[in-house]
Coordinates of C-alpha atoms in Angstrom, one line a residue:
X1 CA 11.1 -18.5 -19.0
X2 CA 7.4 -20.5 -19.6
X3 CA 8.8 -23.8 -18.5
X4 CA 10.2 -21.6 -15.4
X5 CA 7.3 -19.5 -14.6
X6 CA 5.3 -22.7 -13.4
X7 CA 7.7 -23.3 -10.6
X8 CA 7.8 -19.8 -9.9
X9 CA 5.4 -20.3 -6.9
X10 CA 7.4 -23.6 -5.5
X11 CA 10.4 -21.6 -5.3
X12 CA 9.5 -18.8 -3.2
X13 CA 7.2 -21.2 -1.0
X14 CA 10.6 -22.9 -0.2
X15 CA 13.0 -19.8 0.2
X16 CA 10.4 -18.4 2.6
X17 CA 10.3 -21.9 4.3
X18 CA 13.7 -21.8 4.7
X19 CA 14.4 -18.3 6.5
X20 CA 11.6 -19.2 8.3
X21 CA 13.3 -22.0 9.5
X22 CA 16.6 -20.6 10.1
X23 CA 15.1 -17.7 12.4
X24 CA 13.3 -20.4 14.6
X25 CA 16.2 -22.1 15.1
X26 CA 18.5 -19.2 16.2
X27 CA 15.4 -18.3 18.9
X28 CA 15.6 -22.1 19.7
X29 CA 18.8 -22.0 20.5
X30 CA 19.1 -18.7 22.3
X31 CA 16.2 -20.3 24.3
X32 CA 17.4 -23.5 25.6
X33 CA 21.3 -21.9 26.0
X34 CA 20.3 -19.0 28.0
X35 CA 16.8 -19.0 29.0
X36 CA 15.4 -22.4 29.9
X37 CA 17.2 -22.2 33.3
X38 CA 16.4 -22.9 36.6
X39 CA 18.7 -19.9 37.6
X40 CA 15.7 -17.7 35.6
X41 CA 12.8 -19.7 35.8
X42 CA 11.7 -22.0 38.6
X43 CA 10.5 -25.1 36.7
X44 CA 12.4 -25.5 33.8
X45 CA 9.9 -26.4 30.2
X46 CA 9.2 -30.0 29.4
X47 CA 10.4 -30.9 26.2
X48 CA 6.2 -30.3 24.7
X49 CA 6.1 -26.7 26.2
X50 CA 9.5 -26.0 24.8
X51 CA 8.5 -26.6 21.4
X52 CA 5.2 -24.7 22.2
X53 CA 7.0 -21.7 22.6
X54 CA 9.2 -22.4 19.8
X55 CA 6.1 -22.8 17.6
X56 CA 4.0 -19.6 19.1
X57 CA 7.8 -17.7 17.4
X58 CA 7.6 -19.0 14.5
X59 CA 3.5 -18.2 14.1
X60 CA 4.3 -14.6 15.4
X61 CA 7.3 -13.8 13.2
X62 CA 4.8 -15.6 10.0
X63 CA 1.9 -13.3 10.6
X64 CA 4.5 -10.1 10.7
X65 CA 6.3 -11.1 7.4
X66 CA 2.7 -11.9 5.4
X67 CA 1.3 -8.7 6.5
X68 CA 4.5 -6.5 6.0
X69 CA 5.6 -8.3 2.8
X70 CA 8.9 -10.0 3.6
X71 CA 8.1 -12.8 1.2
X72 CA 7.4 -10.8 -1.6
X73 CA 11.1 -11.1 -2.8
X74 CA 9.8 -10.7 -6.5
X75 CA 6.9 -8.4 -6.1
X76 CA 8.4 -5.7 -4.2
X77 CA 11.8 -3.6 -4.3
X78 CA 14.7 -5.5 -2.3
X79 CA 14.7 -2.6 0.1
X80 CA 11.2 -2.8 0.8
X81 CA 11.6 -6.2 1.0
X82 CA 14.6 -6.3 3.7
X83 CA 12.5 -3.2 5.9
X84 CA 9.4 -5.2 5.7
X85 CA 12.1 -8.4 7.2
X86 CA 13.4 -5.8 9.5
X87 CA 10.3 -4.3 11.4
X88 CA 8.9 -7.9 11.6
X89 CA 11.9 -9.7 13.3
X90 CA 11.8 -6.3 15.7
X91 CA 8.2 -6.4 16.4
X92 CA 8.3 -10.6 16.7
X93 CA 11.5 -10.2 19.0
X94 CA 10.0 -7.5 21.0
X95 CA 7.0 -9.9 21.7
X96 CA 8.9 -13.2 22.5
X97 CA 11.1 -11.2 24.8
X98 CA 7.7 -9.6 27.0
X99 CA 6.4 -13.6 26.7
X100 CA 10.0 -14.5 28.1
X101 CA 9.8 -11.9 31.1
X102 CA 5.9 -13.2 31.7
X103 CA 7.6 -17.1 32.2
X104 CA 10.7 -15.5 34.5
X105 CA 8.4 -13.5 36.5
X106 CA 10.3 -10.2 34.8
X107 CA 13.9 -12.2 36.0
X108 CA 14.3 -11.7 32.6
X109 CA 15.0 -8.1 32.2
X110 CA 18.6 -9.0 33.3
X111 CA 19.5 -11.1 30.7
X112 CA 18.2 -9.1 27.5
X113 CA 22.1 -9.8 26.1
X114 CA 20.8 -12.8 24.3
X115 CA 18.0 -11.6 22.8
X116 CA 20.0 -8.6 21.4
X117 CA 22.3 -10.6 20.0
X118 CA 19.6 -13.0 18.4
X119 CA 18.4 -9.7 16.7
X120 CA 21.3 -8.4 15.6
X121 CA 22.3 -11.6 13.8
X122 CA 18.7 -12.0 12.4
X123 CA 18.9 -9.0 10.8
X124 CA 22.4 -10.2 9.0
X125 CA 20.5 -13.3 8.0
X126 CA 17.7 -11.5 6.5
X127 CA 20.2 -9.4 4.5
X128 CA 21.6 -11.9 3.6
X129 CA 18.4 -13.9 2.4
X130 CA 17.1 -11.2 0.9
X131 CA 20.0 -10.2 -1.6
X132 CA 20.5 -13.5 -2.8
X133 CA 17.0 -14.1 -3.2
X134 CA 16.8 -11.2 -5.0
X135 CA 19.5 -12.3 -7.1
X136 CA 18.2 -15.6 -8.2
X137 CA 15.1 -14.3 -8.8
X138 CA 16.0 -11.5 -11.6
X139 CA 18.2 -14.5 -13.2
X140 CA 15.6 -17.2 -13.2
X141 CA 12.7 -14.2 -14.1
X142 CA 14.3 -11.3 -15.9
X143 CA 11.5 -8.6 -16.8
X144 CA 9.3 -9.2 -19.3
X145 CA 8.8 -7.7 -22.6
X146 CA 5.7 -6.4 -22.6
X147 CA 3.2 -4.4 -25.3
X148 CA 1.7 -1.5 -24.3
X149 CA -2.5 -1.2 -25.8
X150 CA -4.5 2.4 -24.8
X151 CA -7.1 4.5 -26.2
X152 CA -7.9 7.6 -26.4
X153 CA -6.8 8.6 -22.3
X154 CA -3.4 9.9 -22.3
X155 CA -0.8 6.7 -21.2
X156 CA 2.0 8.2 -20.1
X157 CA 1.1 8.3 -16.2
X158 CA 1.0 4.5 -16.3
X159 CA 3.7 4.0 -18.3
X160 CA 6.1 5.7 -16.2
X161 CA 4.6 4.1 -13.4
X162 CA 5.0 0.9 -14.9
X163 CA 8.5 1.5 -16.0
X164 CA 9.9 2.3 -12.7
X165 CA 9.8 -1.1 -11.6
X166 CA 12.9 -2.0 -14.7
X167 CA 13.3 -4.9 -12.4
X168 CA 10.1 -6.6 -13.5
X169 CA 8.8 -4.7 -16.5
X170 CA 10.1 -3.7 -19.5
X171 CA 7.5 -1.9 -22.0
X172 CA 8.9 -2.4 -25.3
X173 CA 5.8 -1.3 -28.2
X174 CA 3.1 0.8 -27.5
X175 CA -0.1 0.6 -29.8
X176 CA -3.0 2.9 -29.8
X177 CA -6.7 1.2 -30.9
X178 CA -6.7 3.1 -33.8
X179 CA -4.1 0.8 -35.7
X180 CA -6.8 -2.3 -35.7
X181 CA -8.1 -5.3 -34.3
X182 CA -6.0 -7.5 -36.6
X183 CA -2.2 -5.6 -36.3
X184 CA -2.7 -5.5 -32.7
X185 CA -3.8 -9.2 -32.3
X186 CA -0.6 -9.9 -34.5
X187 CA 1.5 -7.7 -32.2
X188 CA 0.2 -9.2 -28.4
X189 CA 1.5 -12.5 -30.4
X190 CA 4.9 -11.3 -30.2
X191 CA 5.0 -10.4 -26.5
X192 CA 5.2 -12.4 -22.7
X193 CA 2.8 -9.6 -21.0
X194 CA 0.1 -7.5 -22.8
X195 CA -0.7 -3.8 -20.3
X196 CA -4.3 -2.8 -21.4
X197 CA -4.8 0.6 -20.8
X198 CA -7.5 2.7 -19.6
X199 CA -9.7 2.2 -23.0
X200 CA -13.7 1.1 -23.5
X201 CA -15.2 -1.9 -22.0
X202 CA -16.1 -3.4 -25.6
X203 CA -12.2 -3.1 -26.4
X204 CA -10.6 -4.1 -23.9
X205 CA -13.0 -7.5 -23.4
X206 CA -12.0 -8.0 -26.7
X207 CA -8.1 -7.9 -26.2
X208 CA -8.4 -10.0 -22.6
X209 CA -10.4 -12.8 -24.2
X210 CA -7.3 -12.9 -26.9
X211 CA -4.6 -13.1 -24.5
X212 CA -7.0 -15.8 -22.5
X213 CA -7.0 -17.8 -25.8
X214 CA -3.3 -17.8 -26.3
X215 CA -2.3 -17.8 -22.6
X216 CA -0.8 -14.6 -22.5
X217 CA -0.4 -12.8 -19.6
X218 CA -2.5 -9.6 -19.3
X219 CA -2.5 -7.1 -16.9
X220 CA -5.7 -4.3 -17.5
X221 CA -6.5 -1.3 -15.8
X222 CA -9.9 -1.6 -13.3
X223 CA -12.9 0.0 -13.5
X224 CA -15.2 1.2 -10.8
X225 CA -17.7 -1.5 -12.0
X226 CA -14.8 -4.2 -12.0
X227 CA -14.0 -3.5 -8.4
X228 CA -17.5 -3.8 -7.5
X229 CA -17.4 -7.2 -9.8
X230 CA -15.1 -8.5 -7.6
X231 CA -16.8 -8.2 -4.4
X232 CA -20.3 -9.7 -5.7
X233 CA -21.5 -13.2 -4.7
X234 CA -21.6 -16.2 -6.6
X235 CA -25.6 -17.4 -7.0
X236 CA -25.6 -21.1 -8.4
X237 CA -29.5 -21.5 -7.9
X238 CA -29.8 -21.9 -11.6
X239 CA -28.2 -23.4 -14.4
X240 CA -27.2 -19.8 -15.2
X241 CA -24.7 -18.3 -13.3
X242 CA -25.6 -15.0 -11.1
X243 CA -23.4 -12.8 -9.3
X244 CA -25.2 -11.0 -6.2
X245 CA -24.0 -7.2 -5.5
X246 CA -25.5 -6.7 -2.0
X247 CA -24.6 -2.9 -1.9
X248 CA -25.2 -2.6 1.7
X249 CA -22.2 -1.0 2.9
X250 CA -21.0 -2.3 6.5
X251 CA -23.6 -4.8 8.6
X252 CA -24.9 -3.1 11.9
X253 CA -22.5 -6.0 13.7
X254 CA -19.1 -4.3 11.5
X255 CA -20.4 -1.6 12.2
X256 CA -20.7 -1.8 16.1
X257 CA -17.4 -3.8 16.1
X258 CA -15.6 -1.0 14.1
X259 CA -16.1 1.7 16.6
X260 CA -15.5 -0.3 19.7
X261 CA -12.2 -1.1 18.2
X262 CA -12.0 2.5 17.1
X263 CA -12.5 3.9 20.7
X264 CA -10.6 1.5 22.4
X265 CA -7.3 2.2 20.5
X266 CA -7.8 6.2 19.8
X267 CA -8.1 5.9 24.1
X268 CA -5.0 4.1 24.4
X269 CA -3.6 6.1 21.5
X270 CA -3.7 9.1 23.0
X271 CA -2.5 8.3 26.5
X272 CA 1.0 7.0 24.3
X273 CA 1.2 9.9 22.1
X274 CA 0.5 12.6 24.8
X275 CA 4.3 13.1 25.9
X276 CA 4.9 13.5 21.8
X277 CA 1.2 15.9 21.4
X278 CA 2.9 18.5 24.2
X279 CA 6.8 18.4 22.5
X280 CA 4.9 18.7 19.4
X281 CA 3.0 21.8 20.5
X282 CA 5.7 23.5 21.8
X283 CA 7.6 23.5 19.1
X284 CA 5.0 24.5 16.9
X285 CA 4.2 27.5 19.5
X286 CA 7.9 28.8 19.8
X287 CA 8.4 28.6 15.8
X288 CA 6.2 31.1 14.7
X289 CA 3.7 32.0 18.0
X290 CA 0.6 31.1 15.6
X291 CA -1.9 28.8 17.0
X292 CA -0.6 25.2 17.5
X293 CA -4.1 23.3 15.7
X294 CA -5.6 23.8 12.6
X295 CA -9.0 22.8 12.0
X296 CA -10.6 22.2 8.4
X297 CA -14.0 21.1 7.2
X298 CA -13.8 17.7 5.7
X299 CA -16.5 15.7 4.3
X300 CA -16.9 12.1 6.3
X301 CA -20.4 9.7 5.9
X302 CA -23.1 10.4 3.1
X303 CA -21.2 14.0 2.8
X304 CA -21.6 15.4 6.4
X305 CA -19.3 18.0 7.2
X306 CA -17.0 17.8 9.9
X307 CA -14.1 20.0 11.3
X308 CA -10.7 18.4 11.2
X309 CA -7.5 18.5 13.8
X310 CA -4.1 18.6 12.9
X311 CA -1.1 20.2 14.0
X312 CA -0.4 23.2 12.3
X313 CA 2.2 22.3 10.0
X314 CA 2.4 25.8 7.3
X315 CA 2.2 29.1 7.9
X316 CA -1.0 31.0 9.6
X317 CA -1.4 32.7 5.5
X318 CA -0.8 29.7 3.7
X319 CA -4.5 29.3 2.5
X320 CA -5.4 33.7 1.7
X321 CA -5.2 32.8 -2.2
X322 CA -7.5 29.7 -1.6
X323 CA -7.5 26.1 -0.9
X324 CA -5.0 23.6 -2.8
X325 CA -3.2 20.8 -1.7
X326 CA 0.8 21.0 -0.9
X327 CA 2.9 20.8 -3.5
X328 CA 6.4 20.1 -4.0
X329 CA 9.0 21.8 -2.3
X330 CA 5.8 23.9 -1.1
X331 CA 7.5 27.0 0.8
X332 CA 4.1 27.4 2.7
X333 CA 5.0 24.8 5.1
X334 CA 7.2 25.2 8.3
X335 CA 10.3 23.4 9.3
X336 CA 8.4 22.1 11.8
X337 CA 5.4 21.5 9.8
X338 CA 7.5 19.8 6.9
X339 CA 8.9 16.9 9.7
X340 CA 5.6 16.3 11.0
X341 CA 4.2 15.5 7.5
X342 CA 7.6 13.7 6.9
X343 CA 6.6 11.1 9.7
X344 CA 2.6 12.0 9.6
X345 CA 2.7 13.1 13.4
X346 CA 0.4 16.1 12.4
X347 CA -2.2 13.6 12.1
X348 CA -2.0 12.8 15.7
X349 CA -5.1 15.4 16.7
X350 CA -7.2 13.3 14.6
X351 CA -7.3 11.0 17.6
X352 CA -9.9 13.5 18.8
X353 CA -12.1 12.9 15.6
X354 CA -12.1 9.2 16.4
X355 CA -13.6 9.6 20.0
X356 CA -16.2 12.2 18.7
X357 CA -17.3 9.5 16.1
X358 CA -16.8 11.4 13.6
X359 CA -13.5 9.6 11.8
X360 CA -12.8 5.6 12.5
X361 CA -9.3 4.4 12.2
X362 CA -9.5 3.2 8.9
X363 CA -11.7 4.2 5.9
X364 CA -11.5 6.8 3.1
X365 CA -9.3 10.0 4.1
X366 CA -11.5 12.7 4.4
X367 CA -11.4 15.2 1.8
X368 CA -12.1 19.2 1.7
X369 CA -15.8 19.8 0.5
X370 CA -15.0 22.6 -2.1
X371 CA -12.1 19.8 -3.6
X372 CA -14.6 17.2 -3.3
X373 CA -16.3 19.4 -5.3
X374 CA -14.4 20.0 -8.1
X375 CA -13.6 16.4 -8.1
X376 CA -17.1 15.1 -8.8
X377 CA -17.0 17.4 -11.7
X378 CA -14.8 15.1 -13.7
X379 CA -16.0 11.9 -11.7
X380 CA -19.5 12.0 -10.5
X381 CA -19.1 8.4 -9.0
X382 CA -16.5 10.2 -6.2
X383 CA -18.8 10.4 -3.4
X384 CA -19.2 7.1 -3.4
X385 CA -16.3 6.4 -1.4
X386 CA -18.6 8.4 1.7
X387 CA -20.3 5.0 2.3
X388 CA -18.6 4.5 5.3
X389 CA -16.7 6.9 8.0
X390 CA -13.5 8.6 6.9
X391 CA -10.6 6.9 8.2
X392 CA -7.2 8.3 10.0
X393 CA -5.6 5.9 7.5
X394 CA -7.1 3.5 4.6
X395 CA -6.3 1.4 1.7
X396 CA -5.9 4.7 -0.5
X397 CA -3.3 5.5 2.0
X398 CA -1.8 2.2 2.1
X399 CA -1.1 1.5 -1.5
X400 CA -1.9 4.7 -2.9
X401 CA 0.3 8.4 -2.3
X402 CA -0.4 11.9 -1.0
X403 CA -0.7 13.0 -4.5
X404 CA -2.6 9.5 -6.1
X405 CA -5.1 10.8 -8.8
X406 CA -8.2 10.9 -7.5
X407 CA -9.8 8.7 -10.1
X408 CA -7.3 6.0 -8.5
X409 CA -7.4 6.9 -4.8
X410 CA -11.7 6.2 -5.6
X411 CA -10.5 2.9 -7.0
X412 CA -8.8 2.2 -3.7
X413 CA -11.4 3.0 -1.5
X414 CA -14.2 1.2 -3.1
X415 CA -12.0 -1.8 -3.1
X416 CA -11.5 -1.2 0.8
X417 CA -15.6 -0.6 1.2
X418 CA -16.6 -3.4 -1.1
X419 CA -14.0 -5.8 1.0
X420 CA -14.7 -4.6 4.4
X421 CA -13.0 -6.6 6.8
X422 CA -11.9 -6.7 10.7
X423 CA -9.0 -8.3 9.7
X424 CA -8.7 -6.3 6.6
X425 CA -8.6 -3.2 9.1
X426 CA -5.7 -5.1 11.2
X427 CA -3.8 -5.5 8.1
X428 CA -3.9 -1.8 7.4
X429 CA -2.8 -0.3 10.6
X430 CA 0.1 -2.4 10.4
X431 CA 0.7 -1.8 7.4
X432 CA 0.3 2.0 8.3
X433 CA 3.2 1.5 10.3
X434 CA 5.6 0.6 7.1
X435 CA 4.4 3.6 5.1
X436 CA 5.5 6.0 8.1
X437 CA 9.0 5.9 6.5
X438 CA 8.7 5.8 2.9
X439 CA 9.2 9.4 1.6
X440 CA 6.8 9.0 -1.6
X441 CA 3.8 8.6 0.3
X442 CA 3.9 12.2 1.7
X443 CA 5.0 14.0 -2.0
X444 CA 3.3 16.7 -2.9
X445 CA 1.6 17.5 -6.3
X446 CA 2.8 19.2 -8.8
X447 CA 3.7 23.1 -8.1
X448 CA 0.8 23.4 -11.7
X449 CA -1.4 21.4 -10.2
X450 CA -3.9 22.7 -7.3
X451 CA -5.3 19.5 -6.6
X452 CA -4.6 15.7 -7.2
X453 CA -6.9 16.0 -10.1
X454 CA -4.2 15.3 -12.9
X455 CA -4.2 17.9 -16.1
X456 CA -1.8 18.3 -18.8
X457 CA 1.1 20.6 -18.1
X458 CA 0.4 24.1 -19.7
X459 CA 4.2 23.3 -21.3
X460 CA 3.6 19.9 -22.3
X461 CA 0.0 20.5 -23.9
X462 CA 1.8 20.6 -27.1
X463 CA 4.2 18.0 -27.5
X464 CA 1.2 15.0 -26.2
X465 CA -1.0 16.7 -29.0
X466 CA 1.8 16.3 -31.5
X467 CA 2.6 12.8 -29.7
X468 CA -0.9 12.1 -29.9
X469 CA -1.9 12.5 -33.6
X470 CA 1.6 10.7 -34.5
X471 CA 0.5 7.5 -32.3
X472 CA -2.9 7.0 -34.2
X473 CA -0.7 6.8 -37.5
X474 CA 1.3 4.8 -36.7
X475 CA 2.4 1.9 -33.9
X476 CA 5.1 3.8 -31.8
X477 CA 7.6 1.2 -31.2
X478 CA 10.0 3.6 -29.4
X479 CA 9.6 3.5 -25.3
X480 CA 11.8 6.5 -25.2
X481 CA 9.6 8.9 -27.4
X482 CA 6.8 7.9 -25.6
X483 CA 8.3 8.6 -21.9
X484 CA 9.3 12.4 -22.9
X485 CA 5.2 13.4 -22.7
X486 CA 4.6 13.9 -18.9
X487 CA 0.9 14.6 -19.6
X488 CA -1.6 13.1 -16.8
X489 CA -4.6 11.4 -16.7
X490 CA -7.9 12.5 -18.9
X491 CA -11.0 13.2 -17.1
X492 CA -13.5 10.2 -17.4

């Protein structure tokens, strides 16, 4: 699997080539068979602005797949990987067919036969593509065995989060610090992959420059002051190297950029969702007659507070016992309510927020003040995330869940602020897009839990403290033993 793992990259440059390829060609073909016709267009294309248009295809269809994932055949799951195909030969067929009725002065909204058919067998293609792809790729890289390293922060959260992807990992040992520099050193020798877990700087530098020195792969859980790491700039002024942390959160030109963009979409945003606001609010009107909005305080810039708009999606009581987030199967919410969050249409007021300036498209997601709060408690570097506007959608939303810790969901943000990006903002709203159907993102925490804040089950406090003093005894071997404690994450 060594030998393979060099040509890992080489082989999925060239499978990605190649469907490239073949969906070019089946748009070249539809092209000069049905379109590139004097019957449809008055000057038919030279052979230089035929391939022009060919090319501008295959760019289009490139920039959907890279953003949406479709060449991540051994990254993500083969169904996120044949949605992410999906939505980009849509969007990129949707495009070349509005470029197509642009060249035939619109003549072209009579022949849209071709272009349905060139989607329809695209999509067999991708299916295709991806399967085998798929295929080939758990035979020439089946999951690696891996060995598990933590402290003292419960690792079960991880683990299971690990573990769900069987596909790609495999956790066979788990080892707590406790057993000792040299078993543990003699242990990662043993293993493909080494996970460190959330453990002390000192530690965990100690374990990464071991796998470093035997060319182990090692995956290790960030810190705050590693994603800021990444961000700094390189200084070579000296014969000492320097890294530069600027800490100056968005430029004034980012800045005015960011909200022109901001207000130009929310603008057009709203005219498009209007028909879908008023359906929306009737429904919400004849469920239950309660007031169709709901406004909240939520905390956005340096901690000003601001009030929220959504559609109303629980009942007018939900909140009489206090504020917590929705939970699981949370009977509070409406039938209504529970689609809208479903497909995150009771967002859509927020479009309001945008225009006020209080809320951009994309940053942090604004949270409660009194859950803010309480998450400082346990993390006081959480308001850090309010360096820049909360955001209608972010990175946190993106690769994150409705019920991410919120020791992780500051991890995402910072990594958003820290690599602040117009392009970075792009690649988020389309991304956006994908999450709108994936069920996950909108799951609720826990019915024991009133925030995201993760604690120990009050019927699992037990078993992890029996789990617990066993594991720093002894090096726990058995993946199974380990996976029946569903404690959460420790405060830090």
């Amino acid at each position: 699997m060594e030998r393979r793992e060099q040509y890992k990259r080489l082989i999925m440059f060239l499978a990605s080539a190649f469907i490239m390829a073949v969906q070019t060609a089946l748009f070249a073909y539809v092209w000069f068979h049905h379109y590139n016709d004097r019957s449809i267009i008055q000057i038919p294309y030279f052979y230089r602005g035929n391939w022009a248009l060919i090319g501008l295809y295959a760019v289009i269809l490139f920039l959907f797949l890279k953003v949406f994932g479709g060449f991540k055949v051994g990254y993500l799951r083969v169904l996120e990987v044949l949605f992410s195909q999906v939505i980009s030969v849509l969007f990129t067929n949707g495009i070349a067919y509005l470029q197509l009725a642009l060249i035939g002065h619109w003549k072209f909204l009579h022949h849209i036969e071709p272009m349905l058919w060139l989607t329809c067998v695209e999509l067999v293609v991708v299916l295709l593509w991806t399967i085998f792809m798929r295929w080939i790729y758990s035979r020439l890289y089946p999951p690696r065995n891996m060995l598990f390293i933590y402290g003292d922060h419960n690792p079960t959260d991880l683990m299971e989060k690990i573990s769900s992807r069987e596909d790609k990992y495999q956790i066979s040992e788990a080892v707590h610090l406790s057993v000792g520099e040299k078993k543990i050193k003699e242990r990662i020798n043993d293993y493909h992959a080494v996970v460190l877990g959330d453990m002390p700087s000192h530690e965990r530098n100690l374990y990464l420059k071991y796998c470093f020195e035997k060319d182990i792969r090692c995956y290790s859980v960030p810190k705050i002051s590693d994603i800021m790491i990444m961000s700094s700039d390189k200084i070579h002024l000296f014969d000492s190297p320097l890294l530069l942390f600027r800490n100056r959160r968005l430029t004034i030109e980012q800045q005015i950029c960011k909200r022109a963009f901001d207000l130009v979409c929310s603008l057009v945003g709203l005219v498009i969702a209007s028909p879908i606001m008023l359906v929306i609010a009737v429904l919400i009107k004849a469920y239950d007659k309660g007031p169709v909005f709901y406004k909240q305080d939520r905390l956005t810039t340096d901690g000003r507070v601001f009030q929220v708009y959504k559609f109303r999606s629980m009942r007018v009581d939900s909140e009489t016992a206090g504020a917590r987030l929705a939970m699981k199967g949370d009977d509070r919410i409406t039938p209504v309510g529970r689609v809208l969050r479903n497909i995150h249409f009771d967002e859509l007021p927020q479009l309001f927020n945008i225009i006020k300036g209080d809320m951009s498209l994309v940053g942090p997601r604004p949270e409660r003040p009194e859950i803010a709060a309480q998450y400082t408690k346990e993390i006081p570097e959480f308001p850090y995330r309010l360096k820049v506007k909360a955001g209608l959608t972010g990175y946190a939303q993106v690769y994150g869940k409705y019920n991410t810790t919120p020791y992780d969901k500051l991890k995402l943000d910072l990594t958003y602020i820290e690599n602040y990006s117009f392009l970075l903002d792009i690649q988020i709203l389309m991304t956006t897009f994908k999450i709108l159907f994936q069920k996950e993102n909108t799951e609720g925490v826990e019915q024991w839990q009133v925030t995201a804040a993760t604690k120990e089950n009050p019927q699992n406090v037990k078993m992890a403290e029996v789990m617990d003093a066993k594991e720093k005894e002894n090096v726990i071997s058995d993946k199974e033993n380990i996976h029946s404690d569903r404690g959460g994450e420790d405060a830090r």
